[in-house]
CSV table of C-alpha atoms in Angstrom, one decimal:
chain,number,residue,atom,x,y,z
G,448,UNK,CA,168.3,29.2,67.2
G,449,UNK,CA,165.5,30.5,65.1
G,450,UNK,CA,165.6,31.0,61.5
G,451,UNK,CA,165.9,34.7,61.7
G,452,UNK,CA,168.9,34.6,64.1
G,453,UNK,CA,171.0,32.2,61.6
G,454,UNK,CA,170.2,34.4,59.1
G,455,UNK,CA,171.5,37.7,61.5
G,456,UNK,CA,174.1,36.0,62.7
G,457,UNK,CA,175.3,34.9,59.1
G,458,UNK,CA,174.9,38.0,57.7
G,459,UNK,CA,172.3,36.9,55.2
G,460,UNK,CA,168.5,37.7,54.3
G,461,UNK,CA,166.0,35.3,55.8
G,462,UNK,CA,164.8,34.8,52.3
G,463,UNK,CA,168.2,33.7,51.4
G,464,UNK,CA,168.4,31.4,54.2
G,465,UNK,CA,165.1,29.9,52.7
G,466,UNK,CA,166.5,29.4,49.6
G,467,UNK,CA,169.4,27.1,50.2
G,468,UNK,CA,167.2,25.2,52.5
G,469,UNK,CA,164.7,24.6,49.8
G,470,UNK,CA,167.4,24.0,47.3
G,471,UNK,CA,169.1,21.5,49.7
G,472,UNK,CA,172.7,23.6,50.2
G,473,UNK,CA,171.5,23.9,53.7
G,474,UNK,CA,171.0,20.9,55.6
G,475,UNK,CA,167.1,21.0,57.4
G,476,UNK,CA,167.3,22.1,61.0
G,477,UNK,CA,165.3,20.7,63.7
G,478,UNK,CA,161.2,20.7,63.4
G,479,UNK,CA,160.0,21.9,66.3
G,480,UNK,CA,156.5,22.7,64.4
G,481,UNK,CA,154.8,22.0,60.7
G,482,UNK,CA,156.9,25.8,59.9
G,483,UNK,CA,159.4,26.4,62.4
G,484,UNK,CA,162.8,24.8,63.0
G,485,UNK,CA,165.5,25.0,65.5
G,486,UNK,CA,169.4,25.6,63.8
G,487,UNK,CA,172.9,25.4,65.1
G,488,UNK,CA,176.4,25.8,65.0
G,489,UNK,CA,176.7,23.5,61.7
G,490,UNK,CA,174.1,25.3,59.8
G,491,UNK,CA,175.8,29.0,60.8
G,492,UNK,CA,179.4,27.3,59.7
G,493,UNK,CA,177.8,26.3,56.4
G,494,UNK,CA,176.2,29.2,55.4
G,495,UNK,CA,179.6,31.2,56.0
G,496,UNK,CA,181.5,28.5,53.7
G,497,UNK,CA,178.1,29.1,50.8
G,498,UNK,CA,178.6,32.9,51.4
G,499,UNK,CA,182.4,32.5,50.6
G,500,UNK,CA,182.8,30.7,48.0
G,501,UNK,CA,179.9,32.5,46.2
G,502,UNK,CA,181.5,36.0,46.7
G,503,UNK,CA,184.9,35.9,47.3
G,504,UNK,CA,185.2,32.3,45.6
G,505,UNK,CA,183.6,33.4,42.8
G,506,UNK,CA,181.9,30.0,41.9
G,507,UNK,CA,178.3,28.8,41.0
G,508,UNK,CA,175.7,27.8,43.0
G,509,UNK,CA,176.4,24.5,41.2
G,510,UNK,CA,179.6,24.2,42.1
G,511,UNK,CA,179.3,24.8,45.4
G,512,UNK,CA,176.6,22.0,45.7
G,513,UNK,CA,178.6,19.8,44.2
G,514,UNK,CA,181.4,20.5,46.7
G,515,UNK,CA,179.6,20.6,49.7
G,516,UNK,CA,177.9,16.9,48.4
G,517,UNK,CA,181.4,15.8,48.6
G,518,UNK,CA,182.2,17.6,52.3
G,519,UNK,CA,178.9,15.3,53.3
G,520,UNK,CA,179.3,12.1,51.7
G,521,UNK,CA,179.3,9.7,54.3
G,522,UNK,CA,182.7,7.5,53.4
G,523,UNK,CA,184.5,6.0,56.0
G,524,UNK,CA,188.5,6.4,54.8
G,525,UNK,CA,189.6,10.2,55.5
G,526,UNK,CA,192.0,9.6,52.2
G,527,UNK,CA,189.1,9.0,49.5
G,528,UNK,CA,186.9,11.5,50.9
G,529,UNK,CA,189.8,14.2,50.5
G,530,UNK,CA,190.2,12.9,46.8
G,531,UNK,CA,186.5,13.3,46.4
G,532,UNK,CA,186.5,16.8,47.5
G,533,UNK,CA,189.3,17.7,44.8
G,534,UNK,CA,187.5,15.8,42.3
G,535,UNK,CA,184.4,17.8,43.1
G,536,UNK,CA,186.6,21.3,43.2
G,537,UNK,CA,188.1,20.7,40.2
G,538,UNK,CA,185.1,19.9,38.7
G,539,UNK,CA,184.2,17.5,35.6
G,540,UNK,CA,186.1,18.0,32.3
G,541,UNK,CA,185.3,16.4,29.1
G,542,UNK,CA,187.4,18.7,27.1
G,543,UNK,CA,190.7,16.7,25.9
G,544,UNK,CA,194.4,18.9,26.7
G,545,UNK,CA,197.1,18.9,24.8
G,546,UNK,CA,200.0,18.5,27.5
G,547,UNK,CA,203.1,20.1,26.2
G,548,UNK,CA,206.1,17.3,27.2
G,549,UNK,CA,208.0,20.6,28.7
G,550,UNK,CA,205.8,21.5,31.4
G,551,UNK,CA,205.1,17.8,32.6
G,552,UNK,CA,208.6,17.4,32.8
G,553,UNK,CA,208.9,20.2,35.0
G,554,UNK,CA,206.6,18.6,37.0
G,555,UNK,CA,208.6,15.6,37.1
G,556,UNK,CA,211.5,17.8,38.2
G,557,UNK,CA,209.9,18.6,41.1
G,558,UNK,CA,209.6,15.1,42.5
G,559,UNK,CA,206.0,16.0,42.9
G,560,UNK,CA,204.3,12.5,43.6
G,561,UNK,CA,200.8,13.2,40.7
G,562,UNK,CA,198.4,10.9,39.7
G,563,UNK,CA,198.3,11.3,35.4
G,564,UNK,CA,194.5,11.1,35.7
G,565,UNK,CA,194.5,14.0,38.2
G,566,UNK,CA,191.6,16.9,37.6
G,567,UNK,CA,193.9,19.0,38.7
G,568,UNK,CA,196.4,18.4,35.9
G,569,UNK,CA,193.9,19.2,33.4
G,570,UNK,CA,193.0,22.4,34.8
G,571,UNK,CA,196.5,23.1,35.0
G,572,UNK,CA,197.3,22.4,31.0
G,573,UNK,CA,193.7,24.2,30.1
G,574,UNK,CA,195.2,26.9,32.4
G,575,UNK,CA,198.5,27.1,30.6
G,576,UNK,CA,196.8,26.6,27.5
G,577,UNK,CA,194.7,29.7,27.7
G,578,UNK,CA,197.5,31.9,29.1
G,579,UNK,CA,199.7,31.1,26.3
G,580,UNK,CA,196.8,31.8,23.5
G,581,UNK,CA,196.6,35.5,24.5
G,582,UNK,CA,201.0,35.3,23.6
G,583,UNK,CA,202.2,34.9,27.4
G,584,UNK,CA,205.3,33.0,27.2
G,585,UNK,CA,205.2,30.3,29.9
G,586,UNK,CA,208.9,28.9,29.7
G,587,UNK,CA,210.4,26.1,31.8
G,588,UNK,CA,211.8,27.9,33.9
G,589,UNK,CA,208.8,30.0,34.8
G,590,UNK,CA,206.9,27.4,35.0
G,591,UNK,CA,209.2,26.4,37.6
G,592,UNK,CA,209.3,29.6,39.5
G,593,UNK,CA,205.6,29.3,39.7
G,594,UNK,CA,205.9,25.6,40.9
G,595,UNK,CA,208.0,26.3,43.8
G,596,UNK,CA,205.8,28.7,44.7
G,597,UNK,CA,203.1,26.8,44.7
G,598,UNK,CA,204.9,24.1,46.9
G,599,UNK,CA,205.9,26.7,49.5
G,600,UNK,CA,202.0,27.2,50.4
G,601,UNK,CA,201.7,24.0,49.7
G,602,UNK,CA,203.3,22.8,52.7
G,603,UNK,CA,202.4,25.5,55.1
G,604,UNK,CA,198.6,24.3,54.2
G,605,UNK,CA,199.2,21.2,54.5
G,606,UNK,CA,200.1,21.5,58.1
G,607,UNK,CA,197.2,23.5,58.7
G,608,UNK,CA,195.2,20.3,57.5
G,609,UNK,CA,197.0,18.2,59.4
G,610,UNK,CA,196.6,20.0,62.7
G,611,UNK,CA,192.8,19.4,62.7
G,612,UNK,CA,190.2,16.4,63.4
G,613,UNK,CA,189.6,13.8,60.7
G,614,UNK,CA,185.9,14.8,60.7
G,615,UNK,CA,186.5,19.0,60.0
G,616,UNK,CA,189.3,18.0,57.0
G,617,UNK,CA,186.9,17.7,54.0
G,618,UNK,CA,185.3,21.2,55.1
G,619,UNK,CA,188.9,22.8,55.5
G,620,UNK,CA,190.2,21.1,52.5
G,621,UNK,CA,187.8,22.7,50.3
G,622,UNK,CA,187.7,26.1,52.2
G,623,UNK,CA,191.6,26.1,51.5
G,624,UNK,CA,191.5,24.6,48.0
G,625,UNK,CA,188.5,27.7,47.0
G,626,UNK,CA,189.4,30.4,49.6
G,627,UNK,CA,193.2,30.8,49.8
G,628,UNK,CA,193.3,31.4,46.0
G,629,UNK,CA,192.0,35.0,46.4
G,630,UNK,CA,194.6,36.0,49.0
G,631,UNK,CA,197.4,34.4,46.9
G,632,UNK,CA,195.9,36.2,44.0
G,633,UNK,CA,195.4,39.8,46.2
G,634,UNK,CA,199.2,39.2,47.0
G,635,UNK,CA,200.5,38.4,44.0
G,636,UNK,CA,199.1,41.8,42.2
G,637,UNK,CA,200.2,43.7,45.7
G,638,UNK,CA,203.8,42.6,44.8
G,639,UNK,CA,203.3,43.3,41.6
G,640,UNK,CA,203.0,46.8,42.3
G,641,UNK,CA,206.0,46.6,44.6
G,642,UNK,CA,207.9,45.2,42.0
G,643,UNK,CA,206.8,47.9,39.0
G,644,UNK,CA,207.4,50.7,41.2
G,645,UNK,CA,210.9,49.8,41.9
G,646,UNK,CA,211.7,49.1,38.2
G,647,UNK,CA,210.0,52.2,37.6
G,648,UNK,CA,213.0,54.0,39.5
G,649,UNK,CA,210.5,55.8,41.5
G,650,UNK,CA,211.9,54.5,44.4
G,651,UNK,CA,215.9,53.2,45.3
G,652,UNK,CA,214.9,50.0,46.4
G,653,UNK,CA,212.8,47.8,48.5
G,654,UNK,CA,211.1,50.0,51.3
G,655,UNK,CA,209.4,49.8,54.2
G,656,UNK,CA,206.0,51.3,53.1
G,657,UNK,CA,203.3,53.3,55.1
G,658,UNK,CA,200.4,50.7,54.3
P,1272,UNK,CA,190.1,38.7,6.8
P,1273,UNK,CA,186.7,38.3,6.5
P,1274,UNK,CA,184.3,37.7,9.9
P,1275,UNK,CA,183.5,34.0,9.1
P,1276,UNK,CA,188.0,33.3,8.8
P,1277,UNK,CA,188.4,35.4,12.2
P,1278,UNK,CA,185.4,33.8,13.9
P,1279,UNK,CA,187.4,30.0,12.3
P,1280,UNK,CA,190.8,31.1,13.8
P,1281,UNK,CA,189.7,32.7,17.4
P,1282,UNK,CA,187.1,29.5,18.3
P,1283,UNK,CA,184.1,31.2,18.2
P,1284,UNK,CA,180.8,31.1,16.4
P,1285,UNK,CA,180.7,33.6,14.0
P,1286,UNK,CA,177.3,34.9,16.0
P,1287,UNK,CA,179.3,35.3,19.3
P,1288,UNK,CA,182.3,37.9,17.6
P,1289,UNK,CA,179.2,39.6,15.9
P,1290,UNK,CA,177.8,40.0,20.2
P,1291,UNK,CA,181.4,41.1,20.7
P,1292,UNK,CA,181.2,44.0,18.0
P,1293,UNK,CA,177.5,45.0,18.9
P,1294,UNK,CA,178.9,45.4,22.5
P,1295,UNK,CA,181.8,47.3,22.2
P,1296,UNK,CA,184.3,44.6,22.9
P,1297,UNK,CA,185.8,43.7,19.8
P,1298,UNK,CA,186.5,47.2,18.1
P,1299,UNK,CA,185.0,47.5,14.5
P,1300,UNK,CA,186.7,46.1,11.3
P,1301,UNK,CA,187.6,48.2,8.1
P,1302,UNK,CA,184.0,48.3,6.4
P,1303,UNK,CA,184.2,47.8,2.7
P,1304,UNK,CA,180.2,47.7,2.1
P,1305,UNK,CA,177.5,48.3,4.1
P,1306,UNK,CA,177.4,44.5,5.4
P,1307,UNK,CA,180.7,43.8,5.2
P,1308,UNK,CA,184.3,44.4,6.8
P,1309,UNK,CA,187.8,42.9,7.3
P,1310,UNK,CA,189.3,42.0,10.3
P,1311,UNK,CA,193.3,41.8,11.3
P,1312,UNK,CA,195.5,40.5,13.9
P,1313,UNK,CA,194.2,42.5,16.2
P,1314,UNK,CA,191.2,41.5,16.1
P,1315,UNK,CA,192.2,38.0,16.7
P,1316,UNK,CA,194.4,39.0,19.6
P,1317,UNK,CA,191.5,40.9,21.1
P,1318,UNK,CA,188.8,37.7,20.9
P,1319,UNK,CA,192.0,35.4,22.4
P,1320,UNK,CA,191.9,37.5,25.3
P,1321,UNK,CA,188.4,38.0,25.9
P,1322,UNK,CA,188.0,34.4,25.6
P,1323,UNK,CA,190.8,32.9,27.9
P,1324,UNK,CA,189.4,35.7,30.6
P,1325,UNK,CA,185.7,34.5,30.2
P,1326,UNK,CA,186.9,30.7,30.6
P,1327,UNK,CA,189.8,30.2,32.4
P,1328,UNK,CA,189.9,33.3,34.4
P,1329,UNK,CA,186.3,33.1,35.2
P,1330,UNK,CA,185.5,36.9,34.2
P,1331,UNK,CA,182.1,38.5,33.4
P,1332,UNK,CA,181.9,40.0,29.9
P,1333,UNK,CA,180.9,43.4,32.3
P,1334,UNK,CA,184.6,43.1,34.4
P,1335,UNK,CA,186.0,42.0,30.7
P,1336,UNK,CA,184.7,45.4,29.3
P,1337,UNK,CA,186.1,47.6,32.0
P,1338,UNK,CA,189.7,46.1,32.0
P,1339,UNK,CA,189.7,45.8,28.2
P,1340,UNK,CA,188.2,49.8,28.4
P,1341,UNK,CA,191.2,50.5,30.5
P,1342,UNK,CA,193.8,48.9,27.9
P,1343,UNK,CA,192.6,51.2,25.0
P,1344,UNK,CA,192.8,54.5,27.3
P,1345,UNK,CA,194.5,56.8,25.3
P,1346,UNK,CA,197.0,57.8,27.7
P,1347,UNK,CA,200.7,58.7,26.9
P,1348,UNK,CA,202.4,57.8,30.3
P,1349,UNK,CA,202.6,53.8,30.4
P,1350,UNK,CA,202.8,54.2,34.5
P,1351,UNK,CA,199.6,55.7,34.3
P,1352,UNK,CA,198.3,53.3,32.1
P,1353,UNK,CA,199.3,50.7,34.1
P,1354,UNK,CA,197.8,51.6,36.9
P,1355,UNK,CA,194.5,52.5,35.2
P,1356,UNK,CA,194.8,48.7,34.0
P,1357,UNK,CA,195.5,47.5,37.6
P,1358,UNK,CA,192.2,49.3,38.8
P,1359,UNK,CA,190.1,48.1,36.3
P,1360,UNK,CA,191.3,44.2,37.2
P,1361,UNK,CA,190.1,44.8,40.9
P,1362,UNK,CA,187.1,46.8,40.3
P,1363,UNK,CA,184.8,49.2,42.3
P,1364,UNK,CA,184.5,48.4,45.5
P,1365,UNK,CA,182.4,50.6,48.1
P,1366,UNK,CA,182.8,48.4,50.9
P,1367,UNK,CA,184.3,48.9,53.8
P,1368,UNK,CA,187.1,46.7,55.0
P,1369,UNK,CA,188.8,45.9,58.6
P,1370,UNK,CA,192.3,45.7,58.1
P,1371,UNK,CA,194.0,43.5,61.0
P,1372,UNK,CA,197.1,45.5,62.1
P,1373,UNK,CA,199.1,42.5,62.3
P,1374,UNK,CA,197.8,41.6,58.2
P,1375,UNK,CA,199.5,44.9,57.8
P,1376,UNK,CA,202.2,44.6,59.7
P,1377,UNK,CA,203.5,41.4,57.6
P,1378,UNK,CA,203.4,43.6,54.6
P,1379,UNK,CA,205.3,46.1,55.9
P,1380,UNK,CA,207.8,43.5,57.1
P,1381,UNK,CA,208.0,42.1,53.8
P,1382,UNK,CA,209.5,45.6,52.3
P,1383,UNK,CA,206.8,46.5,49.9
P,1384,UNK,CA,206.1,49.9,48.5
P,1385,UNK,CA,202.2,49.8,48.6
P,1386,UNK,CA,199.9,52.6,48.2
P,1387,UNK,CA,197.5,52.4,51.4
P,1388,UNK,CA,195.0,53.1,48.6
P,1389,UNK,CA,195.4,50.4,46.6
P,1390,UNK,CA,193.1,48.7,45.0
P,1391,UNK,CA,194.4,45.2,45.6
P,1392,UNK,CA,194.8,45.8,49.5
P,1393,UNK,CA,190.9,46.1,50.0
P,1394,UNK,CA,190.9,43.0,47.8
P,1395,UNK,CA,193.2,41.3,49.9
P,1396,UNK,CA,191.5,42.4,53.2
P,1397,UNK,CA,188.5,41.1,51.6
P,1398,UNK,CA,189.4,38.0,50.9
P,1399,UNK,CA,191.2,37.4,54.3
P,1400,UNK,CA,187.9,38.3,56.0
P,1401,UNK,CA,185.8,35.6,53.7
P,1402,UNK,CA,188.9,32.5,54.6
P,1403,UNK,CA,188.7,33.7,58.1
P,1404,UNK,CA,184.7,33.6,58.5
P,1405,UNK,CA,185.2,30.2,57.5
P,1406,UNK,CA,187.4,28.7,60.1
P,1407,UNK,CA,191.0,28.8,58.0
P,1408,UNK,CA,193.5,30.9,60.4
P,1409,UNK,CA,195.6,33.0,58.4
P,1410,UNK,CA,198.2,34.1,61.0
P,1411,UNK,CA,201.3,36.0,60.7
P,1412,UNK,CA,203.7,33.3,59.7
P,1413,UNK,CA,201.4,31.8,57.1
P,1414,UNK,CA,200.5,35.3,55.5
P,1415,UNK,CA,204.1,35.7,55.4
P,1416,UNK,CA,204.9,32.3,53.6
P,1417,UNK,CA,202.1,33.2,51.2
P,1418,UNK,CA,203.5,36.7,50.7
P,1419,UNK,CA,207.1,35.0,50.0
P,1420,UNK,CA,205.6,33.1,47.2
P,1421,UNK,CA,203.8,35.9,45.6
P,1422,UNK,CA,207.1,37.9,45.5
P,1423,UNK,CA,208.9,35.3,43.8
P,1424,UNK,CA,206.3,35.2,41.1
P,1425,UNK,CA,205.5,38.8,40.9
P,1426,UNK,CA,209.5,39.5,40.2
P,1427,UNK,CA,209.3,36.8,37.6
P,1428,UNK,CA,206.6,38.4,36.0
P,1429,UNK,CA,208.1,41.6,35.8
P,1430,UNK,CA,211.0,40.3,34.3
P,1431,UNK,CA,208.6,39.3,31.2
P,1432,UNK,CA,206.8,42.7,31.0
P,1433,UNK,CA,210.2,44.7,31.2
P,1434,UNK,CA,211.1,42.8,27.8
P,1435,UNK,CA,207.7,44.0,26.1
P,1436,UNK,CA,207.3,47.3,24.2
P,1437,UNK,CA,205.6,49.7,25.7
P,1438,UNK,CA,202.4,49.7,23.4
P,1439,UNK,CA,201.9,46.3,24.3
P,1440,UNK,CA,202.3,45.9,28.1
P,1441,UNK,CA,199.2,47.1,29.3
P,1442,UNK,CA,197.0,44.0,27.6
P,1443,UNK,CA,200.1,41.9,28.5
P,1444,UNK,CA,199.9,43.6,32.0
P,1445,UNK,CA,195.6,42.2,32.3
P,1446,UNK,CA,196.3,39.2,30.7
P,1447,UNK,CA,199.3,38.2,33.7
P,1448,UNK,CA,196.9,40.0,36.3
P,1449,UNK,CA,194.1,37.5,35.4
P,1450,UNK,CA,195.1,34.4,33.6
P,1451,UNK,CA,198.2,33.4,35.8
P,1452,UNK,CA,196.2,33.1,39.3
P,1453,UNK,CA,194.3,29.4,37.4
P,1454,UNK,CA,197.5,28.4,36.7
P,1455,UNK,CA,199.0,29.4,40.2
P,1456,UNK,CA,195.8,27.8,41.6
P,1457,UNK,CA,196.0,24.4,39.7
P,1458,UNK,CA,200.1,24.0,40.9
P,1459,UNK,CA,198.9,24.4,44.4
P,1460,UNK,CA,196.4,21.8,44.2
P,1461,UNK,CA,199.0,19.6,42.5
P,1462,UNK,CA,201.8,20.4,45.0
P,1463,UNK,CA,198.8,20.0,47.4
P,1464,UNK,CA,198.0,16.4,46.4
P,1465,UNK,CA,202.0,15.6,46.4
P,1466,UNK,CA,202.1,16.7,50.1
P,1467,UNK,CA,199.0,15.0,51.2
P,1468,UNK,CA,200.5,11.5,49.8
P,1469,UNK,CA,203.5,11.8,51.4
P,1470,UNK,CA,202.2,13.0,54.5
P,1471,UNK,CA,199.4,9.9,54.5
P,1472,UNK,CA,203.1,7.7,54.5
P,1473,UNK,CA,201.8,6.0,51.1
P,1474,UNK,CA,205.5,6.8,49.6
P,1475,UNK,CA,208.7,6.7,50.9
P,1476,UNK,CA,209.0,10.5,50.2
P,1477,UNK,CA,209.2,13.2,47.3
P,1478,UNK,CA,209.9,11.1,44.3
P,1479,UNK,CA,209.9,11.9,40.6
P,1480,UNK,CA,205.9,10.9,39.3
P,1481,UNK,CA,205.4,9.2,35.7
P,1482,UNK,CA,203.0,12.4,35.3
């Protein structure tokens, strides 16, 4: 398809379209003259996945490069290319942490199987760090409750993952990883609102609503 | 305390809290001369919070203003307030959303007492759209396992607002909304790394990590 198509069909100005092209987001399409190209399927798929994580993501145009360099790094072993992509989500981190002994043991308790150099676990302890600045207490055994929740998606994701091609993993890794955060997030503050109208006595109990 | 003591104690250039009071975020200190004024605890509190919330929870200092606007509403009802606060974390949004009637359905299943108006639904409807465009498919059963989780931590959460005083939940109230969901985020990316290893057969199964 033509230029102006993807850029319909993604729901995106043609200038736009332009721009990640120029700035190397989006991959070339075919030359079929010195200024016209052909595009497909791939290029509409990426342009969703830019579009996403820019707006409901809420990251960077640099952070998404950096990700979808990772999606296309040509590397053989499905297992290090998934590790790349979480190394490129989580980003680089020179800060140092301070990792309270309570809330890697919690971890422990778990069973979770971590690496101790994993980006994650920094962004975790920053995480925790911050949250407990502004005086949130984050016990053990909240810490936990958050942990199990965590490994409940966890799993079901996982599957997901598993279900698909080795070639389409890095992509839905990294769409799961960036995307999947604002639903939990969405949810989380919906049952939040459950939850403080019920304390709240406004209502005898758990409900089916009208929503 | 003087500017140059608070700027020391909150992690901040002493240029960046004078921003903060030019732009209405930090509220004034007590002048005692023209060029001078002292600063409390509250003061401090206030620059914790809009610092984790520009870091960690990725905020702009335009959404920081508008939730931290909301906190200092003087309003005597704390339901109200709370809601106000709730409002202000999700922000305007004109746009119009297609709710899937089976997205609704697993809410209703779930027993939630949601206002079809709320703020966090169009967020959530949002946000399923963008992981849908994508290629992730959110069905019924996995909406409902993510739903699961956010209850759990939602009731938890409560728990720790019920045991604040009044005057303080709102801020307590934005800080949860926003500074939990990195920390919810980084445990699924852990617990996500844990079930990728042991689904890739490299361990015998879940096992307690020397993380």
């Amino acid at each position: 398809m033509r230029i102006s198509k993807l850029s319909e069909r993604a729901g995106l100005p043609v200038g736009t379209v332009k721009f990640y092209l120029r700035s190397g987001l989006l991959h070339p399409g075919l030359a079929t003259s010195a200024t016209q190209a052909l595009y497909d399927e791939t290029h509409l798929a990426r342009l969703r996945l830019i579009r996403a994580m820019l707006g409901v993501g809420r990251l960077s145009l640099a952070e998404i490069q950096r990700i979808l360099d990772a999606i296309d790094l040509p590397v053989g072993d499905p297992e290090v290319r998934t590790s790349l992509v979480r190394a490129a989500i989580a980003g680089p981190d020179e800060t140092p942490f301070d990792a309270h002994a309570e809330d890697a043991e919690v971890l422990s308790e778990m069973g979770w199987h971590i690496s101790p150099d994993s980006p994650h676990l920094r962004t975790l302890m920053r995480a925790l760090e911050a949250a407990r600045s502004v005086g949130l207490s984050i016990d053990r055994s909240r810490l936990k409750t958050y942990a199990e929740a965590a490994a409940h998606v966890a799993r079901s994701d996982q599957a997901e993952l598993d279900s698909l091609p080795d070639a389409e993993r890095p992509q839905a890794l990294a769409a799961s990883l960036v995307l999947l955060d604002p639903i939990l997030s969405a949810l989380r503050r919906l049952a939040g609102e459950h939850v403080a109208t019920v304390n709240q006595g406004r209502v005898p109990g758990p409900r089916v609503s009208n929503a």
